[in-house]
Coordinates of C-alpha atoms in Angstrom, one line a residue:
V597 CA 16.9 169.1 69.1
W598 CA 18.4 172.5 68.8
V599 CA 18.7 174.6 65.6
F600 CA 22.0 176.3 65.2
E601 CA 22.6 179.1 62.7
G602 CA 24.9 177.8 60.0
I603 CA 24.7 174.1 60.9
G604 CA 21.0 173.4 61.3
P605 CA 19.3 171.1 63.7
R606 CA 21.3 169.0 66.1
R607 CA 20.1 166.6 68.7
T608 CA 21.8 166.7 72.1
Q609 CA 24.3 163.9 72.3
N610 CA 24.5 161.3 75.1
L611 CA 27.0 162.2 77.8
T612 CA 26.7 159.0 79.8
G613 CA 28.3 155.6 79.7
G614 CA 32.0 156.6 79.3
V615 CA 31.8 159.6 77.0
M616 CA 35.6 160.4 77.3
R617 CA 36.4 157.1 75.4
R618 CA 34.3 158.4 72.4
A619 CA 36.5 161.3 71.3
P620 CA 36.6 163.0 68.9
F621 CA 33.4 164.8 69.9
H622 CA 30.3 166.4 68.3
W623 CA 28.3 165.0 65.5
R624 CA 30.9 165.6 62.9
G625 CA 33.7 164.5 65.1
E626 CA 35.5 167.8 64.5
L627 CA 36.4 168.4 68.2
P628 CA 39.5 166.3 69.0
D629 CA 39.4 166.4 72.8
F630 CA 37.2 167.4 75.8
K631 CA 38.8 170.9 76.1
A632 CA 37.8 171.7 72.5
L633 CA 34.2 170.4 73.3
V634 CA 34.0 172.6 76.4
D635 CA 35.3 175.6 74.6
D636 CA 32.9 175.1 71.7
V637 CA 29.8 174.6 74.0
F638 CA 30.5 176.8 77.0
V639 CA 32.1 179.7 75.1
G640 CA 30.9 179.4 71.5
R641 CA 27.3 178.4 72.1
M642 CA 26.5 179.5 75.6
E643 CA 28.6 182.7 75.4
G644 CA 30.3 181.9 78.7
T645 CA 33.8 182.5 79.8
G646 CA 34.9 178.9 79.6
L647 CA 36.6 176.7 82.1
G648 CA 40.2 176.6 83.1
G649 CA 42.7 175.0 85.4
P650 CA 41.5 171.8 87.0
A651 CA 37.8 172.4 86.0
I652 CA 38.0 170.7 82.6
P653 CA 39.6 167.4 83.8
S654 CA 37.3 167.4 86.9
L655 CA 34.2 167.8 84.7
A656 CA 35.5 165.1 82.4
K657 CA 36.1 162.7 85.3
W658 CA 32.6 163.4 86.7
L659 CA 31.0 162.8 83.3
D660 CA 32.7 159.5 83.0
T661 CA 31.1 158.4 86.3
L662 CA 27.6 158.8 84.8
P663 CA 26.3 155.3 83.9
A664 CA 24.8 154.5 80.6
P665 CA 21.0 154.3 80.6
T666 CA 19.6 151.0 81.8
P667 CA 18.6 148.9 78.7
S668 CA 14.8 148.5 78.3
P669 CA 14.3 145.5 76.1
T670 CA 10.8 144.7 74.9
G671 CA 11.5 141.5 72.9
T672 CA 11.6 137.9 73.8
P673 CA 14.9 136.1 74.3
E674 CA 14.4 134.5 70.9
Q675 CA 13.8 137.9 69.2
I676 CA 16.8 139.4 70.9
E677 CA 19.1 136.6 69.8
H678 CA 17.8 136.8 66.2
G679 CA 18.3 140.5 66.3
K680 CA 21.8 140.1 67.5
Q681 CA 22.5 137.7 64.6
L682 CA 21.1 140.2 62.2
F683 CA 23.2 143.0 63.8
N684 CA 26.4 141.0 63.4
D685 CA 25.6 139.7 59.9
P686 CA 28.0 141.2 57.4
L687 CA 25.3 141.3 54.8
V688 CA 23.3 143.7 57.1
G689 CA 26.4 145.6 58.1
C690 CA 25.5 147.1 61.5
A691 CA 28.6 145.7 63.3
S692 CA 31.0 146.9 60.7
C693 CA 30.7 150.4 62.1
H694 CA 29.0 149.9 65.5
A695 CA 31.8 147.8 66.9
G696 CA 33.9 147.4 70.0
P697 CA 32.9 148.1 73.7
D698 CA 31.4 151.5 72.8
L699 CA 29.7 150.2 69.7
T700 CA 31.4 152.8 67.4
N701 CA 34.4 152.7 65.2
K702 CA 34.6 156.5 65.6
Q703 CA 35.0 157.0 61.8
R704 CA 33.4 159.8 59.9
L705 CA 31.0 158.6 57.2
D706 CA 28.1 159.8 55.1
V707 CA 25.5 157.1 55.7
G708 CA 23.1 158.4 53.1
T709 CA 21.9 161.4 55.0
G710 CA 23.9 163.9 53.0
N711 CA 26.3 164.8 55.9
T712 CA 29.6 163.2 57.0
M713 CA 29.1 162.4 60.7
K714 CA 31.0 160.4 63.3
V715 CA 29.6 157.0 63.9
S716 CA 27.6 157.3 67.1
S717 CA 27.9 154.9 70.0
L718 CA 24.8 152.6 70.4
V719 CA 25.4 152.2 74.1
G720 CA 22.0 153.1 75.8
I721 CA 20.3 153.6 72.4
S722 CA 16.9 152.7 73.7
A723 CA 16.8 155.7 76.0
R724 CA 18.0 158.3 73.4
A725 CA 15.2 159.1 71.1
P726 CA 15.0 161.0 68.8
F727 CA 17.7 159.6 66.5
F728 CA 20.3 160.9 64.1
H729 CA 22.1 164.2 64.3
D730 CA 19.0 166.2 63.5
G731 CA 16.5 164.1 65.4
C732 CA 14.6 163.2 62.2
A733 CA 13.7 159.6 63.4
A734 CA 11.4 159.8 66.4
T735 CA 11.6 156.0 67.1
L736 CA 13.8 153.1 66.3
E737 CA 11.1 151.9 64.0
E738 CA 11.5 155.1 61.9
R739 CA 15.2 154.5 61.8
F740 CA 14.5 151.4 59.7
D741 CA 11.4 152.6 57.8
P742 CA 12.3 152.4 54.0
S743 CA 9.9 155.3 53.3
K744 CA 12.1 157.6 55.5
A745 CA 15.4 157.0 53.6
S746 CA 16.0 160.7 53.4
C747 CA 16.2 160.7 57.2
N748 CA 17.8 157.3 58.0
G749 CA 20.0 156.9 54.9
G750 CA 18.2 153.8 53.7
D751 CA 20.6 151.0 52.6
Q752 CA 23.6 153.3 52.7
H753 CA 23.2 153.0 56.5
G754 CA 23.2 149.2 56.8
H755 CA 21.5 147.0 54.4
T756 CA 18.1 146.6 56.0
S757 CA 15.5 147.3 53.3
Q758 CA 15.5 143.5 52.5
L759 CA 14.6 142.6 56.0
A760 CA 11.0 141.5 56.8
A761 CA 9.0 143.4 59.3
A762 CA 9.6 140.7 61.9
D763 CA 13.3 140.9 61.3
V764 CA 13.3 144.6 61.9
R765 CA 11.4 144.1 65.1
D766 CA 13.9 141.5 66.2
L767 CA 16.8 143.9 65.3
I768 CA 15.2 146.6 67.4
A769 CA 14.7 144.2 70.2
Y770 CA 18.4 143.6 70.2
L771 CA 19.2 147.3 70.0
E772 CA 17.1 147.8 73.1
T773 CA 19.5 145.6 75.1
L774 CA 22.5 147.7 74.4

């Protein structure tokens, strides 16, 4: 997690598993394409000279060869299947935003954290702690902890407060397979 003047803490985003399909870029989704991302990071944050010519498409092509982290499920097949059912249950609401092959609809939403952010891909989520734009949830368990609603958005970020502890464990078991 890095702290940037004027925008606050930001967790480094995942660059593996087909990042070019996930444009627009950055937490707020304000960078429409890879060139804008490179300019923002290399020039704006790192104070470099930037990249030109074939370097940007070459870097993009190389990044897209990086595979997503290997899932590391800890649940039983039954827990994982139940977690998948919960994830896809419209009353819980996960799949309404985390949909499609990249598990993101790419929309910009405020999920109860006080900031409008782009819906993150869940591909490789088990290998990407801490969670949220500012890294406020150290574990997936904290992501669903009702006492940490100021961090995780509570029921504005999926309707999970009604889930029993076993249901949350099963949902996490499923997320660990993505």
